[in-house]
């Protein structure tokens, strides 16, 4: 049983500085996607628990806003040190609940912890402005203040980083919060909450509610007039309904939603570098990333070389439970996700695509799907419009640059795009023409805590990370100074 491999992790709700059971005492199971076994039971929060969490966040807000920025930054810095020191323990928890290999969990911890460090430094950089009105009669003072209590809803695919990207800037800015991690992967967030508690986050500032009655528990919080901000990372479908709910309270809203990233390879590209980039853009997190390359759009002159090299690299990756040595491809997070990936591949093949590697669900337990490369994919295949969220690389071809950019933009999503070219003028034309919030030029990864992460179109709005990240948690107040 893998549950014996699970390090100690809290399983209760964290509300008002207290760890406690759900009201009524119900729990739900967290499963290991490598074999379907139950790892542990965690508290199944109720509407009443949600109300207690927002009550605690509201009560803590005034005093928290007064804590000196340096002190808030030091809490984050201390949490950063602890997460890095205890990375092995956290990686085991993350791999057990989410499925990805230990090396991927370690990579997420490095990335996710960096938000704690980045915003520990940003906490003391919040500033305002002072100016003279054009007519000279008054002075204009502009200051920044915390937005107020926030609700943060996070997905299962990066259970640490999608949390720290929100929690760290909120702490830095002086906001209190209620966090709702994904039901499939609550353990990483509960572990982090304990670390933040031990790092000195005062009671009520951070509250964590795990629940399986998600909509029922979240909606009253969103509609609570005391809530000031909703920040959500997850699917576009759920995001849309949350924006509607947030309209009632006219909340500040950030939406980090789905993607359908194009990966463009031009005729002049360094094909080996493009394959290297493709391995990252496709296989990071087993393809279960909003930033995962979803459509490879490759110039006909290099398509053959690119596809065969990519298939060779992807086909050689070791598949297995994430805790095993050298495994590069763990199980997908749940059966539903694995079936969806298989269905997208089957649909493409039925419509004429060729399988170069992979393409078959393996026998045995766990929700595994092999790295798969498809060529001759018709635009009518569902993979060209739907987010795959798995290790599948469909390759489309083009001969004209303008067509390639049109194909890249022909999606409701607009999170990220990747492009490989060695021609400077072409590069500028491409990155200026792509309708996305982020572009990786000659690189297969864009995520960086020091950069503004976020999308356009149906990929949402708002930015996380960079100097922009803390602004999402700050209000601007202007004071007119008269009587001069
Ligand atoms: P999801 O089904 O939308 O769930 C995300 C979170 O929303 C979970 O905590 C989920 O709780 C919660 N949720 C579900 N229904 C809700 C409701 N009615 N009211 C309030 N909360 C609700 O997405 P997912 O499958 O976990 O994550 C994958 C998606 O996230 C993909 O589309 C991916 O592209 C996107 N994503 C985007 C980014 C980005 O930065 N743009 C980053 C990572 C992932 P339960 O778990 O309890 O259902």
Coordinates of C-alpha atoms and ligand atoms in Angstrom, one line a residue:
X1 CA 0.0 0.0 0.0
X2 CA 1.3 3.4 -1.0
X3 CA -0.4 5.1 1.9
X4 CA 2.5 4.0 4.2
X5 CA 4.8 6.1 2.0
X6 CA 2.7 9.2 2.7
X7 CA 4.5 11.6 5.0
X8 CA 2.6 13.2 7.9
X9 CA 0.2 15.8 6.5
X10 CA -2.7 17.6 8.0
X11 CA -6.2 16.4 6.9
X12 CA -8.4 18.9 8.7
X13 CA -9.8 22.3 7.8
X14 CA -7.7 25.3 8.8
X15 CA -10.0 28.1 10.0
X16 CA -9.2 31.0 12.2
X17 CA -5.8 29.5 13.1
X18 CA -7.3 26.2 14.3
X19 CA -7.1 22.8 12.6
X20 CA -10.5 21.2 12.9
X21 CA -12.9 18.6 11.5
X22 CA -15.6 19.6 9.1
X23 CA -18.9 20.4 10.8
X24 CA -20.7 17.1 10.9
X25 CA -17.4 15.3 10.7
X26 CA -17.6 14.1 7.1
X27 CA -14.5 13.2 5.1
X28 CA -13.6 12.3 1.5
X29 CA -10.9 10.1 0.1
X30 CA -7.7 11.2 -1.6
X31 CA -6.6 8.6 -4.1
X32 CA -3.3 7.6 -5.6
X33 CA -3.7 7.8 -9.4
X34 CA -0.9 5.2 -9.9
X35 CA -3.1 2.4 -8.5
X36 CA -6.5 3.9 -7.4
X37 CA -5.8 3.2 -3.7
X38 CA -6.9 5.6 -1.0
X39 CA -4.1 7.6 0.5
X40 CA -6.0 9.3 3.3
X41 CA -9.3 10.8 4.2
X42 CA -9.6 14.6 4.5
X43 CA -12.3 16.9 6.0
X44 CA -15.2 17.4 3.7
X45 CA -16.1 21.1 4.4
X46 CA -19.7 22.3 4.5
X47 CA -21.5 25.6 3.8
X48 CA -21.2 26.3 7.5
X49 CA -17.4 25.8 7.4
X50 CA -17.1 28.1 4.4
X51 CA -19.0 30.7 6.3
X52 CA -16.7 30.2 9.3
X53 CA -13.7 30.6 7.0
X54 CA -14.8 33.9 5.5
X55 CA -15.8 35.2 9.0
X56 CA -12.3 34.5 10.1
X57 CA -10.7 36.2 7.1
X58 CA -12.9 39.2 7.5
X59 CA -12.1 39.4 11.3
X60 CA -8.4 39.2 10.7
X61 CA -8.3 41.8 7.8
X62 CA -7.9 45.1 9.7
X63 CA -5.0 44.1 11.9
X64 CA -3.3 42.2 9.1
X65 CA -3.3 45.3 6.9
X66 CA -1.4 47.1 9.7
X67 CA 1.4 44.6 10.0
X68 CA 4.6 46.2 8.7
X69 CA 5.5 45.1 5.1
X70 CA 8.9 43.9 6.2
X71 CA 7.2 41.5 8.7
X72 CA 4.9 40.2 6.1
X73 CA 7.9 39.7 3.8
X74 CA 9.8 37.8 6.5
X75 CA 6.9 35.4 7.0
X76 CA 7.1 34.6 3.3
X77 CA 10.8 34.3 3.3
X78 CA 10.7 31.9 6.2
X79 CA 8.1 29.8 4.4
X80 CA 10.3 29.8 1.3
X81 CA 13.2 28.4 3.3
X82 CA 11.1 25.7 4.9
X83 CA 9.5 24.6 1.6
X84 CA 13.0 24.3 0.0
X85 CA 14.4 22.5 3.1
X86 CA 11.6 20.0 3.1
X87 CA 11.2 19.6 -0.6
X88 CA 11.7 15.9 -0.6
X89 CA 8.8 15.3 1.8
X90 CA 6.5 17.6 -0.2
X91 CA 7.5 16.0 -3.5
X92 CA 6.5 12.6 -2.1
X93 CA 3.1 14.0 -1.1
X94 CA 2.6 15.7 -4.4
X95 CA 3.5 12.7 -6.5
X96 CA 1.3 10.4 -4.4
X97 CA -1.8 12.5 -4.8
X98 CA -1.3 13.9 -8.3
X99 CA 0.7 11.2 -10.1
X100 CA 3.5 13.1 -11.7
X101 CA 7.0 11.7 -11.3
X102 CA 9.2 12.9 -8.4
X103 CA 11.4 14.9 -10.7
X104 CA 8.3 16.9 -11.9
X105 CA 7.2 17.4 -8.3
X106 CA 10.6 18.7 -7.4
X107 CA 10.5 21.1 -10.4
X108 CA 7.1 22.4 -9.3
X109 CA 8.4 22.9 -5.8
X110 CA 11.3 24.9 -7.0
X111 CA 8.9 27.0 -9.2
X112 CA 6.2 27.3 -6.6
X113 CA 8.5 28.2 -3.7
X114 CA 10.0 30.9 -5.8
X115 CA 6.7 32.9 -5.5
X116 CA 7.2 32.9 -1.8
X117 CA 10.6 34.4 -2.2
X118 CA 9.7 36.8 -5.0
X119 CA 6.8 38.3 -3.1
X120 CA 8.7 38.4 0.2
X121 CA 10.9 40.9 -1.7
X122 CA 7.9 42.7 -3.3
X123 CA 6.1 43.3 0.0
X124 CA 8.5 46.2 0.8
X125 CA 8.3 47.7 -2.6
X126 CA 4.6 48.8 -2.6
X127 CA 4.6 52.5 -3.0
X128 CA 2.5 55.4 -4.2
X129 CA 2.8 58.8 -5.9
X130 CA 2.8 62.5 -5.0
X131 CA 2.3 65.2 -7.5
X132 CA 1.2 68.8 -8.0
X133 CA -2.2 69.3 -9.7
X134 CA -1.9 71.0 -13.1
X135 CA -3.4 74.2 -11.8
X136 CA -1.1 74.2 -8.8
X137 CA -4.0 74.5 -6.3
X138 CA -3.8 71.0 -4.7
X139 CA -1.5 68.1 -4.2
X140 CA -2.4 64.7 -5.4
X141 CA -1.4 61.8 -3.2
X142 CA -1.9 58.2 -4.5
X143 CA -1.6 55.3 -2.2
X144 CA -2.0 51.5 -2.3
X145 CA -4.0 49.5 0.1
X146 CA -4.9 45.8 0.4
X147 CA -8.0 44.8 -1.6
X148 CA -9.3 43.0 1.5
X149 CA -10.5 39.4 2.0
X150 CA -9.9 37.1 -1.0
X151 CA -11.2 33.7 -2.1
X152 CA -8.7 31.6 -4.0
X153 CA -9.7 28.5 -5.9
X154 CA -6.9 26.3 -7.3
X155 CA -6.7 23.3 -9.6
X156 CA -5.0 19.9 -9.2
X157 CA -2.3 20.1 -11.9
X158 CA 0.2 22.3 -10.0
X159 CA -1.2 21.9 -6.4
X160 CA 1.6 24.0 -4.9
X161 CA 2.5 26.7 -7.5
X162 CA -1.1 27.6 -8.3
X163 CA -1.5 28.3 -4.6
X164 CA 1.7 30.2 -3.9
X165 CA 1.1 32.4 -7.0
X166 CA -2.0 33.7 -5.2
X167 CA -1.2 33.3 -1.5
X168 CA 2.3 35.0 -1.6
X169 CA 1.2 38.2 -3.3
X170 CA -1.9 38.4 -1.0
X171 CA 0.3 38.1 2.1
X172 CA 2.7 40.6 0.7
X173 CA -0.1 43.1 0.0
X174 CA -1.8 42.6 3.4
X175 CA -4.9 40.7 2.3
X176 CA -6.5 37.8 4.2
X177 CA -7.8 34.8 2.4
X178 CA -9.9 31.6 2.1
X179 CA -8.2 29.0 -0.1
X180 CA -10.1 26.1 -1.7
X181 CA -7.6 23.5 -3.2
X182 CA -8.8 21.0 -5.8
X183 CA -10.6 17.9 -4.4
X184 CA -8.2 15.6 -6.1
X185 CA -5.0 17.1 -4.6
X186 CA -5.8 18.8 -1.2
X187 CA -2.8 17.5 0.6
X188 CA -0.1 19.8 -0.8
X189 CA -2.1 22.8 0.1
X190 CA -2.8 21.5 3.7
X191 CA 0.9 20.9 4.1
X192 CA 1.7 24.4 2.8
X193 CA -0.9 25.9 5.2
X194 CA 0.9 24.2 8.1
X195 CA 4.2 25.6 6.9
X196 CA 2.8 29.1 6.6
X197 CA 1.2 28.8 10.1
X198 CA 4.6 27.8 11.5
X199 CA 6.2 30.7 9.6
X200 CA 4.1 33.1 11.5
X201 CA 1.0 33.8 9.5
X202 CA -1.4 35.2 12.2
X203 CA -4.7 33.4 12.8
X204 CA -7.5 34.0 10.4
X205 CA -5.2 35.5 7.7
X206 CA -5.0 32.1 5.8
X207 CA -8.0 29.7 5.9
X208 CA -8.1 26.5 4.0
X209 CA -11.4 24.7 3.2
X210 CA -11.3 21.3 1.5
X211 CA -14.6 20.0 0.2
X212 CA -16.3 17.8 -2.3
X213 CA -19.5 20.0 -2.3
X214 CA -17.5 22.6 -4.1
X215 CA -20.1 24.7 -5.8
X216 CA -22.5 24.6 -2.8
X217 CA -19.7 25.7 -0.4
X218 CA -18.1 28.3 -2.6
X219 CA -21.1 30.2 -3.9
X220 CA -22.2 31.7 -0.6
X221 CA -18.6 32.9 0.0
X222 CA -18.5 34.5 -3.5
X223 CA -21.9 36.2 -2.8
X224 CA -20.8 37.3 0.7
X225 CA -20.8 41.1 0.5
X226 CA -17.6 41.1 2.7
X227 CA -15.5 39.3 0.1
X228 CA -13.5 41.7 -2.0
X229 CA -11.7 39.5 -4.5
X230 CA -12.0 36.2 -6.3
X231 CA -9.0 34.6 -7.9
X232 CA -9.5 31.4 -9.8
X233 CA -7.2 29.0 -11.7
X234 CA -9.0 26.2 -13.5
X235 CA -11.2 25.4 -16.5
X236 CA -12.8 28.1 -18.7
X237 CA -16.2 26.5 -18.1
X238 CA -16.1 26.9 -14.3
X239 CA -14.4 30.3 -14.6
X240 CA -17.3 31.6 -16.7
X241 CA -19.8 30.6 -14.0
X242 CA -17.7 32.1 -11.2
X243 CA -17.4 35.5 -13.1
X244 CA -21.2 35.5 -13.2
X245 CA -21.5 34.8 -9.5
X246 CA -18.9 37.5 -8.7
X247 CA -20.9 40.2 -10.6
X248 CA -23.3 40.4 -7.6
X249 CA -20.6 41.8 -5.3
X250 CA -18.7 43.5 -8.2
X251 CA -15.6 41.7 -7.0
X252 CA -12.1 42.2 -8.2
X253 CA -11.6 39.1 -10.3
X254 CA -8.6 37.2 -11.7
X255 CA -9.1 34.3 -14.0
X256 CA -6.3 31.9 -15.0
X257 CA -8.2 29.6 -17.3
X258 CA -7.6 26.9 -20.0
X259 CA -5.2 27.0 -22.9
X260 CA -4.7 25.6 -26.4
X261 CA -1.1 26.5 -27.0
X262 CA 0.2 26.5 -30.5
X263 CA 3.9 25.5 -31.0
X264 CA 5.2 26.9 -34.3
X265 CA 8.3 25.6 -36.0
X266 CA 9.4 27.7 -39.0
X267 CA 11.4 26.4 -41.9
X268 CA 14.5 28.2 -40.7
X269 CA 14.3 26.9 -37.1
X270 CA 17.0 24.9 -35.4
X271 CA 15.1 21.7 -35.4
X272 CA 17.0 20.1 -32.6
X273 CA 16.4 23.1 -30.4
X274 CA 12.7 23.0 -31.4
X275 CA 12.5 19.3 -30.4
X276 CA 14.2 20.2 -27.0
X277 CA 11.6 23.0 -26.5
X278 CA 8.8 20.7 -27.6
X279 CA 9.8 18.1 -24.9
X280 CA 9.4 20.8 -22.3
X281 CA 6.3 22.4 -23.7
X282 CA 4.6 19.0 -24.1
X283 CA 5.9 16.7 -21.5
X284 CA 6.3 19.1 -18.5
X285 CA 3.8 17.8 -15.9
X286 CA 2.9 14.9 -18.3
X287 CA 1.1 17.4 -20.5
X288 CA -1.3 18.3 -17.7
X289 CA -0.5 22.0 -17.9
X290 CA -2.5 25.0 -19.2
X291 CA 0.7 26.0 -20.9
X292 CA 1.2 22.6 -22.6
X293 CA 1.8 22.7 -26.3
X294 CA -1.6 21.5 -27.7
X295 CA -1.0 22.0 -31.5
X296 CA 2.3 21.6 -33.2
X297 CA 2.2 23.8 -36.3
X298 CA 5.3 22.8 -38.3
X299 CA 6.6 24.0 -41.7
X300 CA 6.2 21.2 -44.3
X301 CA 10.0 21.4 -45.1
X302 CA 11.0 20.4 -41.5
X303 CA 7.8 18.4 -40.5
X304 CA 9.3 15.0 -41.2
X305 CA 12.5 15.6 -39.3
X306 CA 10.7 17.3 -36.4
X307 CA 8.1 14.6 -36.0
X308 CA 10.5 11.7 -36.2
X309 CA 12.9 13.2 -33.7
X310 CA 10.1 14.2 -31.3
X311 CA 8.6 10.7 -31.5
X312 CA 11.9 9.1 -30.8
X313 CA 12.4 11.3 -27.7
X314 CA 8.8 10.9 -26.4
X315 CA 8.7 7.2 -27.1
X316 CA 11.8 6.6 -25.0
X317 CA 10.4 8.1 -21.8
X318 CA 9.9 5.6 -19.0
X319 CA 6.3 5.2 -17.9
X320 CA 5.4 4.1 -14.3
X321 CA 4.3 5.1 -10.8
X322 CA 5.9 8.5 -10.0
X323 CA 7.8 7.3 -7.0
X324 CA 9.8 4.8 -9.0
X325 CA 13.3 5.6 -10.2
X326 CA 13.8 7.2 -13.6
X327 CA 10.1 7.4 -14.3
X328 CA 9.4 10.3 -16.6
X329 CA 5.7 9.7 -17.3
X330 CA 3.4 9.0 -14.3
X331 CA -0.3 8.3 -14.4
X332 CA -2.8 11.0 -15.4
X333 CA -4.7 12.4 -12.5
X334 CA -7.9 10.3 -12.7
X335 CA -9.7 7.9 -14.9
X336 CA -11.9 10.5 -16.5
X337 CA -8.8 12.5 -17.6
X338 CA -7.2 9.4 -19.1
X339 CA -10.3 8.5 -21.0
X340 CA -10.6 12.0 -22.4
X341 CA -7.1 11.9 -23.7
X342 CA -7.7 8.4 -25.3
X343 CA -10.9 9.7 -26.8
X344 CA -9.2 12.7 -28.4
X345 CA -6.5 10.4 -29.9
X346 CA -9.1 7.9 -31.2
X347 CA -11.1 10.8 -32.8
X348 CA -8.0 12.1 -34.6
X349 CA -7.0 8.6 -35.9
X350 CA -10.6 8.0 -37.1
X351 CA -10.4 11.3 -39.0
X352 CA -7.1 10.3 -40.7
X353 CA -4.2 11.0 -38.3
X354 CA -1.2 8.7 -38.2
X355 CA 0.1 7.4 -34.9
X356 CA 4.0 7.7 -34.9
X357 CA 4.4 6.5 -31.3
X358 CA 2.0 5.7 -28.4
X359 CA -1.7 5.9 -28.9
X360 CA -2.9 2.8 -26.9
X361 CA -4.1 2.7 -23.3
X362 CA -1.7 0.2 -21.5
X363 CA -3.1 -2.7 -19.5
X364 CA -2.9 -2.8 -15.7
X365 CA -3.9 -0.5 -12.8
X366 CA -3.5 3.3 -12.7
X367 CA -4.5 6.0 -15.2
X368 CA -1.5 5.8 -17.5
X369 CA -1.4 7.0 -21.1
X370 CA 1.8 6.7 -23.2
X371 CA 3.5 9.7 -24.9
X372 CA 1.9 9.9 -28.3
X373 CA 2.9 11.7 -31.5
X374 CA 0.3 12.1 -34.3
X375 CA 1.0 13.3 -37.8
X376 CA -1.3 14.2 -40.7
X377 CA -3.8 15.5 -38.2
X378 CA -6.8 17.1 -40.0
X379 CA -8.0 20.5 -38.6
X380 CA -11.4 18.8 -38.1
X381 CA -9.9 16.6 -35.3
X382 CA -11.1 17.6 -31.8
X383 CA -7.4 17.9 -30.7
X384 CA -7.2 21.1 -32.8
X385 CA -9.8 22.9 -30.7
X386 CA -9.9 21.1 -27.3
X387 CA -7.4 21.2 -24.5
X388 CA -5.7 17.8 -24.4
X389 CA -4.2 17.8 -20.9
X390 CA -2.1 14.7 -21.6
X391 CA 1.1 13.6 -23.3
X392 CA -0.2 13.8 -26.9
X393 CA 1.5 15.9 -29.6
X394 CA -0.6 16.4 -32.7
X395 CA 1.4 17.8 -35.6
X396 CA -0.2 20.0 -38.3
X397 CA 1.8 21.4 -41.2
X398 CA 1.9 24.8 -43.1
X399 CA 3.8 26.4 -46.0
X400 CA 2.9 30.1 -45.6
X401 CA 3.9 32.1 -42.5
X402 CA 0.6 34.1 -42.4
X403 CA -1.3 30.9 -42.5
X404 CA 0.7 29.6 -39.6
X405 CA -0.1 32.6 -37.5
X406 CA -3.8 32.4 -38.5
X407 CA -3.9 28.7 -37.5
X408 CA -2.2 29.6 -34.2
X409 CA -4.8 32.2 -33.5
X410 CA -7.8 30.1 -34.6
X411 CA -8.9 29.2 -31.1
X412 CA -11.0 30.7 -28.4
X413 CA -8.0 30.4 -26.0
X414 CA -5.1 32.8 -25.7
X415 CA -2.8 31.8 -22.9
X416 CA 0.6 31.1 -24.4
X417 CA 2.2 30.3 -27.8
X418 CA 5.7 29.0 -28.6
X419 CA 7.6 29.8 -31.8
X420 CA 10.9 28.6 -33.1
X421 CA 12.7 30.6 -35.8
X422 CA 16.3 31.9 -36.3
X423 CA 15.1 34.9 -38.4
X424 CA 14.8 38.1 -36.3
X425 CA 12.3 39.9 -38.5
X426 CA 10.1 36.8 -38.6
X427 CA 10.3 36.4 -34.9
X428 CA 9.1 40.0 -34.3
X429 CA 6.2 39.5 -36.8
X430 CA 5.2 36.3 -35.1
X431 CA 5.3 37.4 -31.5
X432 CA 3.5 40.6 -32.3
X433 CA 0.9 38.7 -34.3
X434 CA 0.0 36.0 -31.8
X435 CA -3.1 36.6 -29.7
X436 CA -1.9 35.2 -26.4
X437 CA -0.9 36.6 -23.1
X438 CA 2.6 35.0 -23.3
X439 CA 5.0 33.9 -26.0
X440 CA 8.0 31.5 -25.7
X441 CA 10.4 32.5 -28.5
X442 CA 12.9 29.7 -29.1
X443 CA 12.0 28.3 -25.7
X444 CA 9.5 25.7 -24.5
X445 CA 8.7 27.2 -21.1
X446 CA 7.5 30.6 -20.1
X447 CA 6.6 30.2 -16.5
X448 CA 8.7 32.4 -14.3
X449 CA 7.8 33.9 -10.9
X450 CA 9.4 37.2 -12.0
X451 CA 7.2 37.5 -15.1
X452 CA 3.5 38.3 -15.5
X453 CA 1.7 35.0 -16.2
X454 CA -1.8 35.1 -17.7
X455 CA -3.9 34.9 -20.8
X456 CA -6.3 36.8 -23.1
X457 CA -9.6 35.7 -24.7
X458 CA -11.1 32.6 -23.1
X459 CA -7.9 32.0 -21.2
X460 CA -9.0 34.7 -18.7
X461 CA -7.6 37.9 -17.3
X462 CA -5.4 39.2 -14.6
X463 CA -1.7 38.4 -14.1
X464 CA 0.2 36.4 -11.6
X465 CA 3.9 36.9 -10.8
X466 CA 6.2 39.7 -11.7
X467 CA 5.6 43.2 -10.6
X468 CA 2.1 42.9 -11.9
X469 CA 1.3 40.0 -9.5
X470 CA 1.0 42.1 -6.3
X471 CA -1.1 44.8 -8.1
X472 CA -4.0 42.3 -8.3
X473 CA -4.2 42.5 -4.5
X474 CA -3.9 46.2 -4.1
X475 CA -6.4 49.1 -4.5
X476 CA -5.4 52.5 -5.6
X477 CA -6.6 55.4 -3.4
X478 CA -6.2 59.0 -4.4
X479 CA -6.2 61.8 -1.7
X480 CA -6.7 65.4 -2.8
X481 CA -4.6 67.6 -0.5
X482 CA -6.3 71.0 -0.4
X483 CA -6.2 74.0 1.9
X484 CA -2.8 75.1 0.7
Ligands
LIG1 P1 -11.7 22.9 -12.7 O1 -12.5 21.6 -12.8 O2 -12.2 24.1 -13.3 O3 -11.4 23.0 -11.2 C1 -10.5 24.0 -10.7 C2 -10.9 24.3 -9.3 O4 -12.3 24.9 -9.3 C3 -11.0 23.1 -8.3 O5 -10.6 23.5 -7.0 C4 -12.4 22.8 -8.3 O6 -12.9 22.1 -7.2 C5 -13.1 24.2 -8.4 N1 -14.5 24.1 -8.9 C6 -15.1 23.2 -9.7 N2 -16.4 23.6 -9.8 C7 -16.6 24.7 -9.1 C8 -17.7 25.5 -8.8 N3 -18.9 25.2 -9.4 N4 -17.6 26.6 -8.0 C9 -16.4 26.8 -7.4 N5 -15.3 26.1 -7.7 C10 -15.4 25.1 -8.5 O7 -10.3 22.6 -13.4 P2 -9.3 21.5 -13.1 O8 -9.7 20.3 -13.9 O9 -9.0 21.3 -11.7 O10 -7.9 22.1 -13.7 C11 -7.6 22.0 -15.0 C12 -7.9 23.3 -15.8 O11 -7.2 24.4 -15.1 C13 -7.4 23.3 -17.2 O12 -8.4 23.8 -18.0 C14 -6.2 24.2 -17.2 O13 -5.9 24.8 -18.4 C15 -6.5 25.2 -16.1 N6 -5.3 25.8 -15.6 C16 -5.1 27.1 -15.9 C17 -3.9 27.7 -15.5 C18 -3.6 29.1 -15.8 O14 -2.8 29.7 -15.1 N7 -4.2 29.7 -16.8 C19 -3.0 27.0 -14.6 C20 -3.3 25.7 -14.3 C21 -4.5 25.1 -14.8 P3 -13.0 20.5 -7.2 O15 -11.7 20.0 -7.4 O16 -13.6 20.2 -5.9 O17 -13.9 20.2 -8.4

